[in-house]
GROMACS .gro file of C-alpha atoms in nm:
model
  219
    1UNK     CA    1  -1.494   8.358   3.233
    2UNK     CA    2  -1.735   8.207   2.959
    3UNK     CA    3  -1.457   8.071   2.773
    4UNK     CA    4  -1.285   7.955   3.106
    5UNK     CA    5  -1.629   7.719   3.192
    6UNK     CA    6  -1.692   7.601   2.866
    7UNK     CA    7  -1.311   7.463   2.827
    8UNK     CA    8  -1.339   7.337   3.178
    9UNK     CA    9  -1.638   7.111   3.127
   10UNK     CA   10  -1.557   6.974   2.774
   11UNK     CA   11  -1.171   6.875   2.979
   12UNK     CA   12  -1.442   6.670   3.235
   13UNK     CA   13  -1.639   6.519   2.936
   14UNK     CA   14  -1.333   6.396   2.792
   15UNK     CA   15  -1.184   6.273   3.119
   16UNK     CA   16  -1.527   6.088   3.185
   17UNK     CA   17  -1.517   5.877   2.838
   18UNK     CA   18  -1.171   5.831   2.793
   19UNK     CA   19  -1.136   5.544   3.012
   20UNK     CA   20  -1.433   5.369   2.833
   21UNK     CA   21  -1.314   5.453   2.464
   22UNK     CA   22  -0.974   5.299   2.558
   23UNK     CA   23  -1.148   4.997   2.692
   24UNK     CA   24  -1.340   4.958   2.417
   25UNK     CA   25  -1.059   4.967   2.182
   26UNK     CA   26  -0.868   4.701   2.396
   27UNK     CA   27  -1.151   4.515   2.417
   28UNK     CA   28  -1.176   4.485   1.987
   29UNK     CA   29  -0.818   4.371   1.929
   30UNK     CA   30  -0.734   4.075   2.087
   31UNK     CA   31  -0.398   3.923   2.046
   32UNK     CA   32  -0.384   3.656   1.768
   33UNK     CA   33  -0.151   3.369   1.726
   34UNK     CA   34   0.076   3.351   1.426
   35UNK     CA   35  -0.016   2.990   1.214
   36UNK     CA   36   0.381   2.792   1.218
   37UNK     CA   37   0.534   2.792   0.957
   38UNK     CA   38   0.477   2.537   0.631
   39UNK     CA   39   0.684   2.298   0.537
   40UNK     CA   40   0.828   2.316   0.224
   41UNK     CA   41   0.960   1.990   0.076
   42UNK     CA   42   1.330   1.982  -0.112
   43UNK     CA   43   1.411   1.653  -0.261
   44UNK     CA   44   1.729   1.742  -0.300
   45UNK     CA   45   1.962   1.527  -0.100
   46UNK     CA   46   2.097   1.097  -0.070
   47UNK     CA   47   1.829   0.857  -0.014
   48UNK     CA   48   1.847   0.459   0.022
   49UNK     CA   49   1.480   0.224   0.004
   50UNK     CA   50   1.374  -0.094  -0.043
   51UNK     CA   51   1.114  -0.169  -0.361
   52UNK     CA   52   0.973  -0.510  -0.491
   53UNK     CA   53   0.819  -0.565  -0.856
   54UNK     CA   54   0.665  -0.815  -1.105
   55UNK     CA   55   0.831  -0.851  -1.444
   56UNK     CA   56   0.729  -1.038  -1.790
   57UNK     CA   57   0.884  -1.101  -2.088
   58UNK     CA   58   0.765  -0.876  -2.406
   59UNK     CA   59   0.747  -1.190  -2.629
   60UNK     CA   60   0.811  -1.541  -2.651
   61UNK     CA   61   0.604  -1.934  -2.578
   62UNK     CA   62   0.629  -1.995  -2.314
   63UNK     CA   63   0.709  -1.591  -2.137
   64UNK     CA   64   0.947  -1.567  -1.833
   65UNK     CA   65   0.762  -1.394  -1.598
   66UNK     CA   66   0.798  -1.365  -1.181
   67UNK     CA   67   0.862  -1.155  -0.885
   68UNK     CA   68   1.207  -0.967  -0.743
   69UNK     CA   69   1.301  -0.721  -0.492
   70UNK     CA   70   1.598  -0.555  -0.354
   71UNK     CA   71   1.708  -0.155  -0.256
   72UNK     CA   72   1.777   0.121  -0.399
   73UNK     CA   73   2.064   0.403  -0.346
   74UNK     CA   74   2.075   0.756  -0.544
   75UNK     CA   75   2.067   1.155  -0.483
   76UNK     CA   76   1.832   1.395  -0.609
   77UNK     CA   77   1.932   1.755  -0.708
   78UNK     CA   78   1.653   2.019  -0.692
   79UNK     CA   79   1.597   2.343  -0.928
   80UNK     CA   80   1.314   2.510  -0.887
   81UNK     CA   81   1.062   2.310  -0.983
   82UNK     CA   82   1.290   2.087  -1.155
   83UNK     CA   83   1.406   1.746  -0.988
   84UNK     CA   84   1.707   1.582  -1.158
   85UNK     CA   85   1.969   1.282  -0.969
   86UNK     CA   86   2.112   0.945  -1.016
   87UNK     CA   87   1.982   0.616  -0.872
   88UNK     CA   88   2.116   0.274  -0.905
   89UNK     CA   89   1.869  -0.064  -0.796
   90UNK     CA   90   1.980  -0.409  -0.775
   91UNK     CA   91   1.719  -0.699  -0.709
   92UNK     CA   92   1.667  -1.099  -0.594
   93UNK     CA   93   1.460  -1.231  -0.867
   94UNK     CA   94   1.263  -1.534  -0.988
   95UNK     CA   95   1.160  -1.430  -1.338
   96UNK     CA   96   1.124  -1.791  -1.546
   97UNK     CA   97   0.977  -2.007  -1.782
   98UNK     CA   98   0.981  -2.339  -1.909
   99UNK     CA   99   0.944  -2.530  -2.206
  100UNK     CA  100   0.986  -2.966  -2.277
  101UNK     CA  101   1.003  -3.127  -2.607
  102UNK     CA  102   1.179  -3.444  -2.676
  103UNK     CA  103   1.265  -3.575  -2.372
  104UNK     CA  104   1.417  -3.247  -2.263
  105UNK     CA  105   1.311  -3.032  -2.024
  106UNK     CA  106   1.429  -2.630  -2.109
  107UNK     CA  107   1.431  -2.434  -1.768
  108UNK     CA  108   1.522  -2.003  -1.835
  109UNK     CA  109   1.509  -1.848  -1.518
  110UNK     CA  110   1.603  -1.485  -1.402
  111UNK     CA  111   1.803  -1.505  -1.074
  112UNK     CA  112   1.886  -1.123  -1.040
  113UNK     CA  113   1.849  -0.811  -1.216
  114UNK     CA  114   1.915  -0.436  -1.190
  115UNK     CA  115   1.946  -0.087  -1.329
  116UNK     CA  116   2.218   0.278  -1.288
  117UNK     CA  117   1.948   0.558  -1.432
  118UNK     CA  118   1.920   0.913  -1.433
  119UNK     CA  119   1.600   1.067  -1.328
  120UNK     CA  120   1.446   1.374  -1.485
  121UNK     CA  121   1.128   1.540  -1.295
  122UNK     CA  122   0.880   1.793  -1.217
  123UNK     CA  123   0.807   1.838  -0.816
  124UNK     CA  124   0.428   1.941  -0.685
  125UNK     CA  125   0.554   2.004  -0.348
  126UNK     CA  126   0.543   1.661  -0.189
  127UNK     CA  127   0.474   1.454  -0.515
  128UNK     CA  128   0.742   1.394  -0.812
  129UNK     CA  129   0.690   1.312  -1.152
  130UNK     CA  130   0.938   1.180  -1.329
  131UNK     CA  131   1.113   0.993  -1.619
  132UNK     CA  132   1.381   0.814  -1.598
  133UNK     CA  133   1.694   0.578  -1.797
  134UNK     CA  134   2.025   0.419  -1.853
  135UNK     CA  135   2.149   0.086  -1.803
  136UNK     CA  136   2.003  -0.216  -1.720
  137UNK     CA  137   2.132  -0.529  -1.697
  138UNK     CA  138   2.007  -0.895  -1.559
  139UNK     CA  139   2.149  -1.235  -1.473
  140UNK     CA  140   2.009  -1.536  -1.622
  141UNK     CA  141   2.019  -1.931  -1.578
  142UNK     CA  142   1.959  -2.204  -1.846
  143UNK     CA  143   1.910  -2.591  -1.773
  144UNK     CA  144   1.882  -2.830  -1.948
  145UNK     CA  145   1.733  -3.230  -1.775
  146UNK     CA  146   1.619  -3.497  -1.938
  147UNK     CA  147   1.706  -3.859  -1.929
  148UNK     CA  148   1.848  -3.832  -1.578
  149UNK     CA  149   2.118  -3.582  -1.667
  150UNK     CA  150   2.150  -3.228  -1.593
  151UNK     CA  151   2.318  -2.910  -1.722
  152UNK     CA  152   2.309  -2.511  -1.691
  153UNK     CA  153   2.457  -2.223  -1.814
  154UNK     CA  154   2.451  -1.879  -1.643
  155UNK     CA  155   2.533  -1.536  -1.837
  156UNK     CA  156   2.543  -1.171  -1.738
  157UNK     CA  157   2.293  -0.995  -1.973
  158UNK     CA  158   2.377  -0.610  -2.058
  159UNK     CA  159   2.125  -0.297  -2.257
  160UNK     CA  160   1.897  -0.001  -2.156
  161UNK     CA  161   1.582   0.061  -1.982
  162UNK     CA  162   1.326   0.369  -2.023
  163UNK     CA  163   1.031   0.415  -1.799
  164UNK     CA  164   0.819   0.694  -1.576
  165UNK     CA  165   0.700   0.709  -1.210
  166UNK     CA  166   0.563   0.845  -0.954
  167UNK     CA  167   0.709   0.986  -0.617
  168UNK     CA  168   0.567   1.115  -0.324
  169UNK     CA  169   0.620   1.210   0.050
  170UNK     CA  170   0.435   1.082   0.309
  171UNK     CA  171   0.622   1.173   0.656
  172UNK     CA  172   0.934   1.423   0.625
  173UNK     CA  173   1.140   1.197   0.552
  174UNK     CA  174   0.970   0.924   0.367
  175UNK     CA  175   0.854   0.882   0.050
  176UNK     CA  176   0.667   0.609  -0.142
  177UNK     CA  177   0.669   0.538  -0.491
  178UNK     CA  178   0.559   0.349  -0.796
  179UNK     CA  179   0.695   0.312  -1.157
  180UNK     CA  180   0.703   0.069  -1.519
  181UNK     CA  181   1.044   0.028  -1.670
  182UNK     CA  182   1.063  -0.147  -2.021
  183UNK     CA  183   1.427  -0.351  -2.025
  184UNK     CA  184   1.640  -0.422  -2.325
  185UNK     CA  185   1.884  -0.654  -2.279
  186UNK     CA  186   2.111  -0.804  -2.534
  187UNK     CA  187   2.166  -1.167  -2.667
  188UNK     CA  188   2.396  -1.430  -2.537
  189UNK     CA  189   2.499  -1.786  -2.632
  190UNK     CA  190   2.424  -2.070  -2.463
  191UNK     CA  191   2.546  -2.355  -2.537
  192UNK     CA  192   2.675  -2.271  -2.861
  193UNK     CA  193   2.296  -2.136  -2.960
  194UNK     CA  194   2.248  -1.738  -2.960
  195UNK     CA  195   1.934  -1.683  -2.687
  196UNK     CA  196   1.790  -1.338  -2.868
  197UNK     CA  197   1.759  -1.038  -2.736
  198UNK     CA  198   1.550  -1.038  -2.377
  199UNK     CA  199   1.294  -0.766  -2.363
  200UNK     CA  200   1.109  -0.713  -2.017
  201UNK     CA  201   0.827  -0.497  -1.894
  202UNK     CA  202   0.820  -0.445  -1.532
  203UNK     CA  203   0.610  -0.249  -1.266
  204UNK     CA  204   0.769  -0.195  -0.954
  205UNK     CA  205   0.689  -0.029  -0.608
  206UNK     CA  206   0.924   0.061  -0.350
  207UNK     CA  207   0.982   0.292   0.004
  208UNK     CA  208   1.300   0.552   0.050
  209UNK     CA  209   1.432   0.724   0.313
  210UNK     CA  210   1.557   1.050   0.262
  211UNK     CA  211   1.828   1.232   0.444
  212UNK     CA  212   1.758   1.596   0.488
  213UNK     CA  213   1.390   1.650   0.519
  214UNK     CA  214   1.215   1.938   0.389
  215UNK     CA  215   1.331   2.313   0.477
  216UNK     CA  216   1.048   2.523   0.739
  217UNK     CA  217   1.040   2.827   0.602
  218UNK     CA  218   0.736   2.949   0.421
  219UNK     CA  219   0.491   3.126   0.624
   0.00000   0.00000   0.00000
């Protein structure tokens, strides 16, 4: 009968506390939100923009130097960490100089330019580092006035360009960027007189749109 009691009034304890042990647990683990997911940005993927530079001639008395702007078209390809793709530019320019002696009044003037380059990068997330280059290539105008007459020349100037930039999201889909290109571009005649090889430094800045977006998926 001992044993009987004794069981009996430890089954009461228990019955008493249980409800307030249960509570108590409840009360200590409150449900908690999972944080969305992160964004993780790919640059992989076709993108068109707009950019706008200054450019100045490497040597020379007087320089051709000016403005230009145009857009931009290419695709990016994405390893790893490792950002590779094409891109192609073409600009609007007004990149001149000129120069009188004798009467004569020597006008060189830069009426549009461009570039096809490959880009080679390292990707921080949202911000690309890259190097690019390829070919370049520019169109150019000479005239010649003095003594009320008045005569140009135009020629399609070919070579390479080398440069680095930086890229860098700053909405899903848009990026903004900023890079120096150093152009080559080889010699042409005009009027009967070779015009040396045209060497430009340029800094440029420019917007794209990307179509894709990054991929939601790290948590």
């Amino acid at each position: 009968m001992r044993n009987v009691l004794l069981a009996s009034a430890g089954m009461l304890a228990l019955s008493t506390f249980a409800p307030a042990m249960a509570a108590d647990m409840t009360a200590r683990a409150p449900y908690v939100k999972a944080p969305p997911p992160a964004a993780i940005y790919n640059w992989t993927g076709f993108y068109i923009g707009g950019f706008g530079g200054y450019a100045s001639e490497d040597s020379g008395n007087p320089k051709m130097e000016g403005g230009f702007g145009g857009g931009t078209i290419g695709y990016n390809w994405q390893a790893s960490n490792i950002v590779y793709g094409l891109e192609a530019d073409g600009a609007w320019a007004d990149v001149n100089a000129s120069a009188t002696g004798f009467g004569i009044t020597a006008t060189s003037k830069i009426d549009a330019l461009g570039t096809v380059r490959g880009r080679l990068g390292f990707a921080v997330d949202k911000v690309l580092f890259y190097g690019t280059g390829g070919y370049a290539w520019i169109d150019n105008k000479i005239t010649l006035s003095g003594f009320g007459l008045t005569t140009s020349q135009s020629n399609f100037h070919s070579g390479w360009t080398v440069g680095a930039g930086i890229e860098a999201f700053i909405a899903p889909q848009w990026s903004i960027k900023g890079e120096y290109l150093y152009r080559s571009l080889s010699s042409e005649n005009y009027f009967g007189v070779p015009s040396g090889d045209l060497n430009l430094h340029s800094v440029q800045f420019g917007v794209n749109y990307h179509f894709g977006g990054p991929i939601v998926a790290k948590y």
